[in-house]
Coordinates of C-alpha atoms and ligand atoms in Angstrom, one line a residue:
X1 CA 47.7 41.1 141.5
X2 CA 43.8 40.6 140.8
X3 CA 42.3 39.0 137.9
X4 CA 39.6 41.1 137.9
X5 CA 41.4 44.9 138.2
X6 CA 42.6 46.2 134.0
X7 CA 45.2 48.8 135.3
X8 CA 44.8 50.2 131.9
X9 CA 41.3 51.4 132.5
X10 CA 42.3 52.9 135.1
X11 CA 43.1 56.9 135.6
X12 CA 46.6 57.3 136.5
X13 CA 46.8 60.0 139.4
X14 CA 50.5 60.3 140.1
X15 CA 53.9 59.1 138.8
X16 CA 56.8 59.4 141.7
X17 CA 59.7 58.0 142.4
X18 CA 58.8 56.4 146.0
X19 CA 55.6 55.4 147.2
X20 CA 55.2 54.7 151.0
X21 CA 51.5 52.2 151.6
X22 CA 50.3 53.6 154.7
X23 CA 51.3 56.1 157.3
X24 CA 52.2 54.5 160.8
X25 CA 54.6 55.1 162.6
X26 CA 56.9 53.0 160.2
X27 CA 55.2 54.6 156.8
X28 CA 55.8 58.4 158.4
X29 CA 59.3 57.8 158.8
X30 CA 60.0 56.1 155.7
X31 CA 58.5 59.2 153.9
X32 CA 60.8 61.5 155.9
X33 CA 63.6 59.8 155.4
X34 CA 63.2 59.0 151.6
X35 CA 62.3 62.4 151.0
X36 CA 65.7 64.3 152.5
X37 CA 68.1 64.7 150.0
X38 CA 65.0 66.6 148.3
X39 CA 66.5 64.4 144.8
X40 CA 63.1 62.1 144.8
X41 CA 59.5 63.1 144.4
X42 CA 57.9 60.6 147.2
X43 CA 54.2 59.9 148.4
X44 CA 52.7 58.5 151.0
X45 CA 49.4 57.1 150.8
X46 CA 47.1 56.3 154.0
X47 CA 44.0 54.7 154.2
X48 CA 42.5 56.7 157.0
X49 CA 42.0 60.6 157.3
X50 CA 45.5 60.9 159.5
X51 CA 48.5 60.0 159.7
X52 CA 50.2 58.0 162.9
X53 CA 48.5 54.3 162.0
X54 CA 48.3 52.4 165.7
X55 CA 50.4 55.4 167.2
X56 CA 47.5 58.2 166.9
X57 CA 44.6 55.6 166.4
X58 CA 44.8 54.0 169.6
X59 CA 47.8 54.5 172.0
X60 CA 49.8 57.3 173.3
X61 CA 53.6 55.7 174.6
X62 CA 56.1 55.6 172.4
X63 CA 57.8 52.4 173.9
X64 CA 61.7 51.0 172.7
X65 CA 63.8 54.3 173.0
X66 CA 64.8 52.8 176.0
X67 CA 65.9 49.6 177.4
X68 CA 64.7 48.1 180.4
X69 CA 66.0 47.7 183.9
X70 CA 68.1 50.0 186.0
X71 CA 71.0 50.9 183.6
X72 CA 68.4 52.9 180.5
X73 CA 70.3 53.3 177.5
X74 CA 68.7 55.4 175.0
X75 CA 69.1 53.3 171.2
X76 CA 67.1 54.6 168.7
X77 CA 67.5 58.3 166.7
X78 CA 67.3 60.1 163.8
X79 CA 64.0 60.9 162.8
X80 CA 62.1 59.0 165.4
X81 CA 64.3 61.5 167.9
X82 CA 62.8 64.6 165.7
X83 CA 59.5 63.4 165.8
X84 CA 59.3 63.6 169.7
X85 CA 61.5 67.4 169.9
X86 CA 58.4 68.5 167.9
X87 CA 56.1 67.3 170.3
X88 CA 58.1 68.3 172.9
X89 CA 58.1 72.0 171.5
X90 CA 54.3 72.1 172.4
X91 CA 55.2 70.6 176.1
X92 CA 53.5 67.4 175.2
X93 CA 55.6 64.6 176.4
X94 CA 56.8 63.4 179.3
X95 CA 58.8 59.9 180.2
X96 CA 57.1 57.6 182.0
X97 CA 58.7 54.2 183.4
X98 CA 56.4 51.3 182.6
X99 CA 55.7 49.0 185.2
X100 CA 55.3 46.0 182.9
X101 CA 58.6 46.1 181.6
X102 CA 59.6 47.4 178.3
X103 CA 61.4 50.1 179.4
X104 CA 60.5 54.0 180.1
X105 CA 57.7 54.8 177.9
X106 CA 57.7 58.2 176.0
X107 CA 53.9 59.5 176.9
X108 CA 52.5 61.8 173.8
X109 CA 49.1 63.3 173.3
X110 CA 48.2 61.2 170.6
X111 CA 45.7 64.1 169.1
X112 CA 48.9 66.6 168.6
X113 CA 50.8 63.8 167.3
X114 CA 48.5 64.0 164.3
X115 CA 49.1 67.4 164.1
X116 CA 53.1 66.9 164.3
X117 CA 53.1 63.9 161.7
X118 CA 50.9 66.6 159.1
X119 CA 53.8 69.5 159.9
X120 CA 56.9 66.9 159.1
X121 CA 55.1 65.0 156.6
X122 CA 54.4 68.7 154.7
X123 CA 57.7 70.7 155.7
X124 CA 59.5 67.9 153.6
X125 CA 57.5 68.1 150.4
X126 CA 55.5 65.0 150.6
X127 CA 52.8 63.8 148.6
X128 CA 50.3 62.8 150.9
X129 CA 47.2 61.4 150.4
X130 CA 44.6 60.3 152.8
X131 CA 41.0 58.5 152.5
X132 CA 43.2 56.4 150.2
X133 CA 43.3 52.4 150.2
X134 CA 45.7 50.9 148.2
X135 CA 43.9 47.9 146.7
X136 CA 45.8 46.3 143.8
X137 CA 49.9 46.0 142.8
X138 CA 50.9 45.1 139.4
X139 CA 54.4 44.9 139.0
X140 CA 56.4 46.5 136.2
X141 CA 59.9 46.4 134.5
X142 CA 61.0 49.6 136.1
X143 CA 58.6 49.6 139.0
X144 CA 55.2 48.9 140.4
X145 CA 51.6 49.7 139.1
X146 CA 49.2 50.7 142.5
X147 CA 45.7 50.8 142.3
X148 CA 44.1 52.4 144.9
X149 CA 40.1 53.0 146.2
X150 CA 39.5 56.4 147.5
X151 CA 35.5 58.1 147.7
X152 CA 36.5 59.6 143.7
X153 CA 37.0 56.1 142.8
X154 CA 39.6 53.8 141.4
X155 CA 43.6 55.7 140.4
X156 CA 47.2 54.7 140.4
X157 CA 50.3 55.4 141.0
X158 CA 52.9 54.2 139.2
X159 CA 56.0 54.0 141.3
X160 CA 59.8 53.3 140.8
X161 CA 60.0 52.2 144.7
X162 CA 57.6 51.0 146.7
X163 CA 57.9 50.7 150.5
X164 CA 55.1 48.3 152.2
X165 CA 54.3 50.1 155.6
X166 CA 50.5 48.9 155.9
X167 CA 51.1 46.9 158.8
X168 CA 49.1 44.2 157.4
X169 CA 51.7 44.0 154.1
X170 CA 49.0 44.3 152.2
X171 CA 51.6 45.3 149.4
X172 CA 53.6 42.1 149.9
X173 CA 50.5 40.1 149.8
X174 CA 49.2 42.2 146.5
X175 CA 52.4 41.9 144.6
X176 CA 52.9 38.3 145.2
X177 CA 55.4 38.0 148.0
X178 CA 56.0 35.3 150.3
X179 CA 54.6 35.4 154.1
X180 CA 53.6 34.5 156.9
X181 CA 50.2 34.7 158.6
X182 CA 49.8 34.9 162.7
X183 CA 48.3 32.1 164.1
X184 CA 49.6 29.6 161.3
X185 CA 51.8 27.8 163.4
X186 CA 51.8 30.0 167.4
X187 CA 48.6 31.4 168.0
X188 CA 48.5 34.6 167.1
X189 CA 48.7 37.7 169.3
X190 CA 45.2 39.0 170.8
X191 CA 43.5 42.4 169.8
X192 CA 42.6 45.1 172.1
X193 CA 40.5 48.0 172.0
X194 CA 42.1 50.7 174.0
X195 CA 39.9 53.4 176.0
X196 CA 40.3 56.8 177.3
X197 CA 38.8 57.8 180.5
X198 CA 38.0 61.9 181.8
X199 CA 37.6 63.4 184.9
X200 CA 39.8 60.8 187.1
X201 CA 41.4 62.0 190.5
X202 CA 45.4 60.9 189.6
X203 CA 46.1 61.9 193.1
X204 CA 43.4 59.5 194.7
X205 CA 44.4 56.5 192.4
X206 CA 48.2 56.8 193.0
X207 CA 47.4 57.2 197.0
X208 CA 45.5 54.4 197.1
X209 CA 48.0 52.2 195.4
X210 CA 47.8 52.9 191.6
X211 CA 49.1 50.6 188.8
X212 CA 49.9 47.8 191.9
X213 CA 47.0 47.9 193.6
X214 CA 45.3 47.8 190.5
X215 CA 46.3 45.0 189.5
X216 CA 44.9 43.1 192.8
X217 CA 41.6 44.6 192.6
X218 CA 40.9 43.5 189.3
X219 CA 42.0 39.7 190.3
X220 CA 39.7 40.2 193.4
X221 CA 36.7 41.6 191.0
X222 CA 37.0 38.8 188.8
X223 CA 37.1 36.2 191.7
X224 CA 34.2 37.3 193.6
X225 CA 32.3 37.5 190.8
X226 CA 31.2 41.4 190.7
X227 CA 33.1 42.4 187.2
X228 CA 33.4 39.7 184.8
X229 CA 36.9 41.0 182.8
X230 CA 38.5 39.0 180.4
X231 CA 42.0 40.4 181.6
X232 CA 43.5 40.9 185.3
X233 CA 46.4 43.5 183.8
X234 CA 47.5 45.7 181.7
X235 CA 47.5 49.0 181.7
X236 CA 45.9 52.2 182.9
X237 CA 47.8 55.2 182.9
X238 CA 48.0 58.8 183.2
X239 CA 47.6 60.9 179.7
X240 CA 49.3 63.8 178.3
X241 CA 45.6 65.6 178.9
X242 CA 44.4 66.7 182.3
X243 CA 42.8 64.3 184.4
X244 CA 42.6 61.5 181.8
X245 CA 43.9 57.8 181.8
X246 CA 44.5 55.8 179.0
X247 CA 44.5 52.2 179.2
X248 CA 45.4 48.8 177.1
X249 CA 43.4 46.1 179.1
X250 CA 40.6 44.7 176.6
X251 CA 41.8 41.6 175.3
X252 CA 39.9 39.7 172.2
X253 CA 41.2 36.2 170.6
X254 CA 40.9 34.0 168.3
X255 CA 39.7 36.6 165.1
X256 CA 41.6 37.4 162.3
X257 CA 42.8 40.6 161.6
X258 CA 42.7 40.2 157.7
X259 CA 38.9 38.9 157.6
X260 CA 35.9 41.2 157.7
X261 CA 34.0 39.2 159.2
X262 CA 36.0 38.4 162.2
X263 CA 36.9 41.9 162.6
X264 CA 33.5 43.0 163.0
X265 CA 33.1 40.2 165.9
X266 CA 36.2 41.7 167.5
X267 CA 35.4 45.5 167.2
X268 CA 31.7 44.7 168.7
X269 CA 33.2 42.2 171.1
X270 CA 36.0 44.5 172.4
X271 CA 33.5 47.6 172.4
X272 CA 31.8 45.5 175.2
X273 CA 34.6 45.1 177.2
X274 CA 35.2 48.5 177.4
X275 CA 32.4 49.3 179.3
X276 CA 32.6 46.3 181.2
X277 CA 35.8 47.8 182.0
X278 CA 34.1 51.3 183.1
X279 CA 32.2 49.8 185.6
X280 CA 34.7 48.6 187.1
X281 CA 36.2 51.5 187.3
X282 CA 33.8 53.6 188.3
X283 CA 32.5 51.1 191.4
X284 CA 35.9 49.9 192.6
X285 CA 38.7 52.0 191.7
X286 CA 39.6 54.7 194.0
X287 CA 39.3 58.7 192.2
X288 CA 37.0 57.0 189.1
X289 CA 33.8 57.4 190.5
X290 CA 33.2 60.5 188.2
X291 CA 34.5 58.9 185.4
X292 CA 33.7 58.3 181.9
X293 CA 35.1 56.4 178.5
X294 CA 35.8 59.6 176.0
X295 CA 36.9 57.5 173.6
X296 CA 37.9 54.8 172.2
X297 CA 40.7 53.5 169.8
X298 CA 39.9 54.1 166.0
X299 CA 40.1 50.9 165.4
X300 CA 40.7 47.4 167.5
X301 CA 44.4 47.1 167.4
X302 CA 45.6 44.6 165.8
X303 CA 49.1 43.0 167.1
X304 CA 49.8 41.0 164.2
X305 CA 49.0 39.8 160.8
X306 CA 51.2 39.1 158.0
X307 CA 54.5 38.7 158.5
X308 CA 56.5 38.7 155.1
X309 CA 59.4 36.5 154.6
X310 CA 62.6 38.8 154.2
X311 CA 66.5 38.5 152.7
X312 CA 66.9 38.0 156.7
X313 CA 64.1 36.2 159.4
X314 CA 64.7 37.3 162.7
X315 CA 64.3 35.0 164.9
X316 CA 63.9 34.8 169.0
X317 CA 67.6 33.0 169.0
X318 CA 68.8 36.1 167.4
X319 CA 67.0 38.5 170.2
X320 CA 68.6 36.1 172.7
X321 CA 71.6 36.4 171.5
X322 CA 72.3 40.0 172.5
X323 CA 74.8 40.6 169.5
X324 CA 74.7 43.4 166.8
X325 CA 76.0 42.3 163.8
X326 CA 77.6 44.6 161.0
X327 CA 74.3 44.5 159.0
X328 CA 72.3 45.8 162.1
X329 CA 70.0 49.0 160.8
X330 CA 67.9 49.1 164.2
X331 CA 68.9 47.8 167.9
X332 CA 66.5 46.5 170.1
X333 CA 65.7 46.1 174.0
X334 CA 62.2 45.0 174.3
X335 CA 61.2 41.6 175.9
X336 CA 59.3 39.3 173.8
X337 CA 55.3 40.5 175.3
X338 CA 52.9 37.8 173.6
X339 CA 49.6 38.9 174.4
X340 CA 48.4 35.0 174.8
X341 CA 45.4 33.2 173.0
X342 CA 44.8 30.8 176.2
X343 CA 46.6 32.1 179.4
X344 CA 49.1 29.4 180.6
X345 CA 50.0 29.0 183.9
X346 CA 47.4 32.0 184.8
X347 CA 49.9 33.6 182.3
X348 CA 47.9 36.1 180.2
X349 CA 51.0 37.9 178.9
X350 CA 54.4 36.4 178.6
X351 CA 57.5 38.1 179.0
X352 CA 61.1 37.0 178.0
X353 CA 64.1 39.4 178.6
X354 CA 66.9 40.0 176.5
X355 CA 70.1 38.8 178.7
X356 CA 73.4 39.7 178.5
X357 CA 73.6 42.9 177.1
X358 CA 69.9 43.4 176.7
X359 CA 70.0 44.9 173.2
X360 CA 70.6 43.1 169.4
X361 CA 70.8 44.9 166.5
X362 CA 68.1 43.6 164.0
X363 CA 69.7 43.0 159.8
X364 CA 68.4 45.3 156.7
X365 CA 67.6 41.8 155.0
X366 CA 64.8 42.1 157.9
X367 CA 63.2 44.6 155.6
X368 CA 63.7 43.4 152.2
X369 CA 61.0 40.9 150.9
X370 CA 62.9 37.8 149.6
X371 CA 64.7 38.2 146.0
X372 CA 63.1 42.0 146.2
X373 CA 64.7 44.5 143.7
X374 CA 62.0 47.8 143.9
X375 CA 60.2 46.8 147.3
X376 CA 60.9 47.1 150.8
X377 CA 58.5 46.0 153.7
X378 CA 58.9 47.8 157.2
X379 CA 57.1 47.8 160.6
X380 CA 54.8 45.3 162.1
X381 CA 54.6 43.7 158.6
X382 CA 58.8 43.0 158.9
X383 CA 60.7 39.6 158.6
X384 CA 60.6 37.8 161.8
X385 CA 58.8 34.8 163.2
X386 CA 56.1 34.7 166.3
X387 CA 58.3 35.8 169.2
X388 CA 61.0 37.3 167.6
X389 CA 58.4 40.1 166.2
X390 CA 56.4 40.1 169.8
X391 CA 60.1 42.0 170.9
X392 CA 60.6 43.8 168.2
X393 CA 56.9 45.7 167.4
X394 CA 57.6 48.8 169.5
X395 CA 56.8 52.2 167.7
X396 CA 60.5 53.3 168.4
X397 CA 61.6 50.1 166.9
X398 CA 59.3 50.8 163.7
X399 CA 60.0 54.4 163.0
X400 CA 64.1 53.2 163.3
X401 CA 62.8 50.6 160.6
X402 CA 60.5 53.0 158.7
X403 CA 63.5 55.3 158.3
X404 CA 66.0 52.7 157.3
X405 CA 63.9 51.5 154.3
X406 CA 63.6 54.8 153.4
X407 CA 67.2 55.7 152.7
X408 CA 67.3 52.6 151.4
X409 CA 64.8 53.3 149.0
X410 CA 66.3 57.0 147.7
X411 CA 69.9 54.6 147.5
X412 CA 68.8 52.5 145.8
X413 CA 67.3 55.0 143.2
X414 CA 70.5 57.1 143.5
X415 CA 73.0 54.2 143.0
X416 CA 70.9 52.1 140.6
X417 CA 71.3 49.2 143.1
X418 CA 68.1 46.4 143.8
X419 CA 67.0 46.6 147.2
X420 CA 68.2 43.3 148.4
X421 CA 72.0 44.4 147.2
X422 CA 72.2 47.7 148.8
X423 CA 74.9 48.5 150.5
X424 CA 74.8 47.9 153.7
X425 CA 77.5 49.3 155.1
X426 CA 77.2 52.8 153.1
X427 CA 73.4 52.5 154.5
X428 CA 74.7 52.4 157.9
X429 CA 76.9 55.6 157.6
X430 CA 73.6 57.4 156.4
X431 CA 72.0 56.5 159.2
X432 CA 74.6 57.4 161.6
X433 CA 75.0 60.4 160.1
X434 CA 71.6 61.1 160.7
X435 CA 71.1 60.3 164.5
X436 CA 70.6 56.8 164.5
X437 CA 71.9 54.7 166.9
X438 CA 74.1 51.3 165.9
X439 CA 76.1 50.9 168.8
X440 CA 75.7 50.4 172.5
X441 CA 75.9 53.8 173.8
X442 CA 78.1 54.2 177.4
X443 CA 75.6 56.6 178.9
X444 CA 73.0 55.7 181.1
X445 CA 69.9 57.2 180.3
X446 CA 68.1 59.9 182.0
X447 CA 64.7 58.6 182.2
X448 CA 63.3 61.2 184.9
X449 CA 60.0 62.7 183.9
X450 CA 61.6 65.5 182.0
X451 CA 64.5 63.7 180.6
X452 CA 63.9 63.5 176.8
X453 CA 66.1 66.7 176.3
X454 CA 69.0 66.0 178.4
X455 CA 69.2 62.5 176.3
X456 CA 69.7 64.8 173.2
Ligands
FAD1 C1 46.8 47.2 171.3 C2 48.2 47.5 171.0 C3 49.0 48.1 172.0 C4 50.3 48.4 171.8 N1 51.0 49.1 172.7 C5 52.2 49.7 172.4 C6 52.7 50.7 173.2 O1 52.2 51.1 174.3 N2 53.9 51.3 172.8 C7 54.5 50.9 171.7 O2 55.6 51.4 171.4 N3 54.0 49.9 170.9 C8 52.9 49.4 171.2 N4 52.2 48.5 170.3 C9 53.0 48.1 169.1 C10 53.0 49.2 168.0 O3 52.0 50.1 168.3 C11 52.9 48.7 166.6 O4 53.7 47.5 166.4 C12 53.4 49.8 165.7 O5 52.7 51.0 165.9 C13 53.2 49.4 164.2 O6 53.5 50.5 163.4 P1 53.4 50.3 161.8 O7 53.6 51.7 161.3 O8 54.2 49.2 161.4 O9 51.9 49.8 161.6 P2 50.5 50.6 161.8 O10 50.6 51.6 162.9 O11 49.5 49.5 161.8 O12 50.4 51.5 160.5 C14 49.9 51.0 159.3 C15 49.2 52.1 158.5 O13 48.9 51.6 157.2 C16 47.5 52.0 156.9 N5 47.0 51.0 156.0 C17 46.8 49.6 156.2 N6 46.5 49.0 155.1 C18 46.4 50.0 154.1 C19 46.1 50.0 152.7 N7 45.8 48.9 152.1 N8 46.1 51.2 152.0 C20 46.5 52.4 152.7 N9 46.8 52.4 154.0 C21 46.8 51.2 154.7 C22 46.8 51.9 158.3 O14 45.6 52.6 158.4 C23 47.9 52.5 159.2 O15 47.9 53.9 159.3 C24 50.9 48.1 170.5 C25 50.2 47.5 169.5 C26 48.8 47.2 169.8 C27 48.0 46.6 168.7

């Protein structure tokens, strides 16, 4: 809350019953979910001119529908399952296993995915507003007070609910909640520019040794001295457009992703990696000698920021575990993948698998700020420490969020009940009932290139 914002001189745009701030992957489904029973007027409200946050501004695999290893098991549903049927409607998906380890990847074209979030976002009655910035939180008796920026100037929203999706819980922060901040005590994850190259030969790449080979040639750049790139991995891999890769290989540390100034210093700085990156490309990759960057992320991706101390903390014990407890609202099967500050051991990324059973279930208090009655926080901003959150950041794993604080939220409207004493249990019917998945499911996936319908 700012001592410098009077919400009273400011024009009041809306009054609804939930507000969703910001529309990743976690905000969209949130919306969705809050808004079916059709009972509750709800709005989402995103800062840039579409919806999709880090899932149509910079990347284009849907990773944690799947475990890892050679017995798949498909774990999340609901509305992150409807979201990929629509794209599959307009043939745009396809499965793809990832060769770094966090299971088969569901490959989108991240330019229809904009279109798709619009169609759900409209189809269910949403309020949704875009080239909005929500700036200032002033909490009420019977709910919150949001000031936001947009180009017409200062309004707010007064809300009943309010569900932080901004990633950066820049809700939480604003309305006085307690949190973490990456780098306070592990160093925080780096950032990474992701780029989009045309006009590449898949069929020369993958005959000359793809991904593997890759991987070899960049170590062998770097050592003799021809490319000088700041990371010997990641990933380059085919797009859901013809001919194009997409790639996650820039890697820029030590900046903030809360401070201006720092951001600046890491868009420029991972801007000039790209290209360093393109070169490289171009001279030593087999079927990129015609090749150019089309484009690049909207913005640096940011891995992690402020991490908001919940009802429930994961924590990397918990992941170990492998056990899903009766207040599970999500499961998960990624490894911890901590993009590293200082490589250790020539380590740039480091991996952890979940053993045993290779999945935990992950507790609603996970997306309740401490002592919360009106406000929920869901996505990358959720309760968790360091390198329980590095496992547990995958878009499937923040729509399953995203849609669990939003049933949560119409509830806890519907049954007069604070958000950090809703029922959990009735919460986990809902969400049953609706696709999601709580258990271990007995069927091995089918993760062949086609298989997203035969997993329906
Ligand atoms: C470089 C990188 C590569 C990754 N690779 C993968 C991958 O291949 N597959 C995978 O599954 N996961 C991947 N992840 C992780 C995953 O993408 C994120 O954890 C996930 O998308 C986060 O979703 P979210 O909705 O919580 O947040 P975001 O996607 O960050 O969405 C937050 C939204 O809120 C908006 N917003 C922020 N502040 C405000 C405000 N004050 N007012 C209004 N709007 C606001 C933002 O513009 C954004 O749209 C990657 C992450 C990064 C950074």
């Amino acid at each position: 809350m700012s001592m410098f914002i009077n919400p009273l001189h400011i024009p009041l745009y809306d009054r609804v019953d939930i507000l969703v701030a910001g529309a990743g992957s976690a905000g969209c489904c949130a919306a969705l979910a809050a808004s079916e029973s059709g009972l509750h007027s709800v709005m989402l409200l995103e800062r840039y001119g579409f919806a999709g946050g880090t899932s149509t501004q910079m990347l284009d695999t849907f990773y944690g529908f799947f475990t890892p290893g050679s017995n798949p098991r498909k774990i999340v549903g609901g509305w992150p399952d409807l979201v990929v049927d629509e794209l599959q409607k307009t043939g745009s998906i396809f499965l793809r296993p990832n060769t770094y380890g966090a299971g088969t990847g569901v490959n989108y074209n991240p330019e229809r995915l904009k279109r798709v979030w619009d169609m759900l976002i409209l189809q269910q009655g949403i309020r949704y507003l875009l080239h909005t910035t929500l700036i200032d939180v002033f909490p009420e008796n019977e709910g919150y007070t949001c000031v936001f920026w947009a180009k017409g100037g200062f309004g707010k929203v007064m809300a009943r609910r309010v569900i932080d999706a901004t990633g950066d819980a820049d809700f939480s922060h604003l309305a006085g909640f307690k949190y973490e901040t990456a780098g306070e005590s592990e160093p925080a994850q780096s950032m990474t520019t992701t780029f989009r190259m045309s006009n590449a030969d898949l069929e020369e790449y993958k005959k000359a040794g793809g991904k593997k080979k890759l991987v070899s040639q960049m170590k062998d750049a770097v050592a003799q001295g021809r490319h000088a790139l700041p990371r010997k991995e990641g990933s380059a891999h085919e797009m859901n457009a013809r001919g194009c890769i997409s790639t996650v290989t820039v890697k820029v540390a030590g900046y903030s992703g809360l401070n201006a100034a720092d951001l600046t210093r890491a868009e420029v700085e991972g801007r000039r990696q790209a290209f360093v990156y393109e070169d490289f490309f171009r001279q030593e990759v087999p079927g990129f000698g015609n090749s150019d960057i089309i484009g690049l992320s909207t913005q640096i991706g940011v891995r992690e920021t402020r991490r908001v101390y919940g009802e429930h903390r994961l924590t990397k014990a918990e992941c170990m575990a492998a056990e899903i407890g009766a207040d599970s609202i999500l499961l998960c099967g990624a490894p911890i993948e901590d993009h590293r500050l200082d490589p250790e051991n020539g380590e740039e990324t480091h991996w952890e698998y979940i053993p045993g059973s290779g999945i935990y279930g992950v507790p609603y208090g996970c997306i309740v700020p401490e002592g919360s009655v009106l406000a929920w926080v869901t996505g990358r901003c959720f309760s968790a420490t360091h390198d329980a959150h590095a496992s547990c950041r995958s878009m499937a794993q923040t729509m399953a969020m995203g849609q669990a604080a939003g049933f949560a939220a119409a509830r806890s409207l519907e049954k007069d009940e604070a958000a950090k004493d809703v029922s959990v249990a009735a919460l986990r019917e809902t969400l049953s009932d609706r696709g999601a998945v709580l258990e271990i499911p007995d069927k091995t996936a089918d993760t062949s290139r086609d298989g997203w319908l035969t997993n329906r």
